């Protein structure tokens, strides 16, 4: 026999096809565990995306560029990029699982008082902090690659997106949790 049948078979690296994506994510993130990388509640994800794109477009149109339609496409592009960052962070936090409505706490268990709207709001806050961090890293990487300062184009919206987005997404997730019926 080869090394597959030997006593050191468990020390051999697994084939890439044998690793599920969530196990690969855990190894890359260094967490060793965590929520599964999946989307259970697609309606919640779609509404999150709607809110974030609307946030970017509203900040651009009403605040930064003062009702100038020329910057609308740029703000939608920025909103789409923020949504991608939100989805990546949300997959890492399990923000799109059905258990996210209680902040991943069991509402019928001994820790029932830890779940609910407050925990869901904190999960939304944590997810947005992760999304903002990813967005800032992307802005820095693009600025270095283009040999320019950070803050040109849609990046001018980042400070207000972070400020308003932290409040918006944590409040939205807490409100969603408070109004979602439990089975």
XYZ file of C-alpha atoms in Angstrom:
183
model
C 0.000 0.000 0.000
C 0.797 3.609 -0.414
C 0.693 6.373 2.155
C -3.118 6.490 1.931
C -3.504 3.248 3.849
C -0.734 3.854 6.364
C -1.014 5.012 9.918
C -0.209 8.599 8.888
C -3.120 8.875 6.476
C -4.803 11.543 8.594
C -1.723 13.775 8.281
C -2.013 14.037 4.526
C -3.607 17.223 3.180
C -7.169 16.833 2.007
C -7.904 17.230 -1.664
C -9.393 20.615 -2.536
C -12.555 18.937 -3.792
C -13.066 17.343 -0.363
C -13.100 20.702 1.429
C -16.442 22.519 1.578
C -16.294 26.262 1.040
C -17.142 26.978 4.693
C -14.158 24.893 5.854
C -11.905 26.740 3.430
C -13.300 30.064 4.677
C -12.606 29.030 8.284
C -9.036 28.093 7.446
C -8.452 31.376 5.606
C -10.076 33.467 8.319
C -8.222 31.590 11.047
C -11.383 31.176 13.068
C -11.492 27.399 13.034
C -15.257 27.615 13.226
C -18.070 30.038 12.835
C -21.330 30.315 11.029
C -21.818 28.493 7.759
C -21.131 30.537 4.660
C -24.625 30.564 3.235
C -27.666 32.749 2.678
C -30.889 31.500 4.284
C -32.922 34.703 4.223
C -32.648 36.081 0.690
C -35.347 38.685 1.310
C -33.261 40.165 4.115
C -30.194 40.238 1.865
C -32.120 41.948 -0.941
C -33.452 44.604 1.428
C -29.952 45.143 2.848
C -28.668 45.708 -0.689
C -31.537 48.116 -1.406
C -30.763 50.115 1.747
C -27.030 50.332 1.040
C -27.414 51.379 -2.604
C -30.033 53.920 -1.527
C -27.661 55.164 1.193
C -24.861 55.825 -1.304
C -27.162 57.419 -3.876
C -28.845 59.612 -1.250
C -25.575 60.796 0.273
C -24.240 61.642 -3.166
C -27.387 63.332 -4.440
C -28.542 65.215 -1.342
C -25.322 65.972 0.558
C -22.056 65.690 -1.361
C -23.007 66.727 -4.900
C -26.060 68.864 -4.077
C -28.739 67.504 -6.431
C -26.434 67.020 -9.400
C -27.578 64.082 -11.547
C -24.169 63.777 -13.207
C -22.827 61.878 -10.186
C -25.727 59.436 -9.905
C -24.019 56.606 -11.839
C -20.857 57.038 -9.758
C -22.869 56.830 -6.530
C -24.669 53.689 -7.712
C -21.284 52.164 -8.511
C -20.058 53.059 -5.015
C -23.243 51.601 -3.543
C -22.743 48.357 -5.453
C -19.172 48.101 -4.178
C -20.364 48.750 -0.619
C -22.957 45.979 -1.086
C -20.259 43.537 -2.181
C -18.292 44.425 0.961
C -21.471 43.978 3.040
C -22.129 40.550 1.539
C -18.558 39.387 2.189
C -18.697 40.618 5.772
C -22.204 39.228 6.220
C -21.183 35.785 5.024
C -18.326 35.811 7.525
C -20.678 36.883 10.350
C -23.626 34.726 9.337
C -25.760 37.837 8.901
C -28.009 36.188 6.309
C -28.868 33.082 8.323
C -32.275 32.681 9.925
C -30.584 32.729 13.339
C -29.294 36.273 12.681
C -32.705 37.634 13.660
C -31.728 36.816 17.257
C -28.033 37.597 16.869
C -27.310 33.836 16.704
C -28.634 33.270 20.239
C -31.193 30.526 20.879
C -34.452 32.294 21.796
C -35.764 29.225 23.623
C -32.564 28.308 25.471
C -31.042 29.495 28.711
C -29.492 32.483 26.918
C -32.822 33.742 25.563
C -32.337 37.152 27.190
C -29.116 37.691 25.191
C -30.856 37.423 21.810
C -33.507 39.545 20.187
C -33.371 43.014 18.636
C -30.339 44.191 20.626
C -28.248 41.203 19.543
C -29.451 41.505 15.941
C -28.552 45.211 15.977
C -25.087 44.406 17.299
C -24.665 41.772 14.595
C -25.642 44.390 12.005
C -23.160 46.817 13.547
C -20.397 44.210 13.492
C -21.194 43.312 9.902
C -21.104 46.956 8.826
C -17.791 47.543 10.601
C -16.380 44.612 8.633
C -17.875 45.922 5.391
C -16.453 49.392 6.052
C -13.023 47.950 6.768
C -13.079 46.007 3.512
C -14.232 49.126 1.641
C -11.405 51.218 3.110
C -8.857 48.540 2.208
C -10.179 48.497 -1.370
C -9.942 52.302 -1.551
C -6.363 52.197 -0.277
C -5.377 49.428 -2.693
C -6.891 51.250 -5.685
C -5.238 54.527 -4.668
C -1.841 52.833 -4.406
C -2.316 51.048 -7.724
C -3.354 54.296 -9.461
C -0.699 56.433 -7.702
C -3.272 58.939 -6.484
C -4.663 60.130 -3.141
C -7.628 58.380 -1.553
C -10.947 60.194 -1.870
C -11.472 60.837 -5.544
C -14.602 59.793 -7.374
C -17.041 57.686 -5.393
C -14.556 57.421 -2.535
C -15.639 60.910 -1.445
C -18.779 59.252 -0.076
C -16.957 56.818 2.233
C -16.854 58.970 5.423
C -20.584 59.692 5.348
C -21.396 56.135 4.273
C -19.609 54.832 7.346
C -21.201 57.324 9.730
C -24.770 56.981 8.472
C -24.401 53.302 7.529
C -23.428 52.256 11.059
C -26.626 53.793 12.386
C -28.795 52.683 9.471
C -27.794 49.021 9.289
C -27.708 48.360 13.035
C -31.084 50.093 13.477
C -32.553 48.234 10.492
C -31.415 44.864 11.809
C -32.796 45.633 15.300
C -36.108 46.792 13.802
C -36.268 43.704 11.590
C -35.660 41.484 14.607
C -38.305 43.235 16.687
C -40.931 42.777 13.940
C -40.072 39.243 12.799
C -42.416 36.612 14.217
C -40.721 33.661 15.908
C -42.007 30.135 15.306
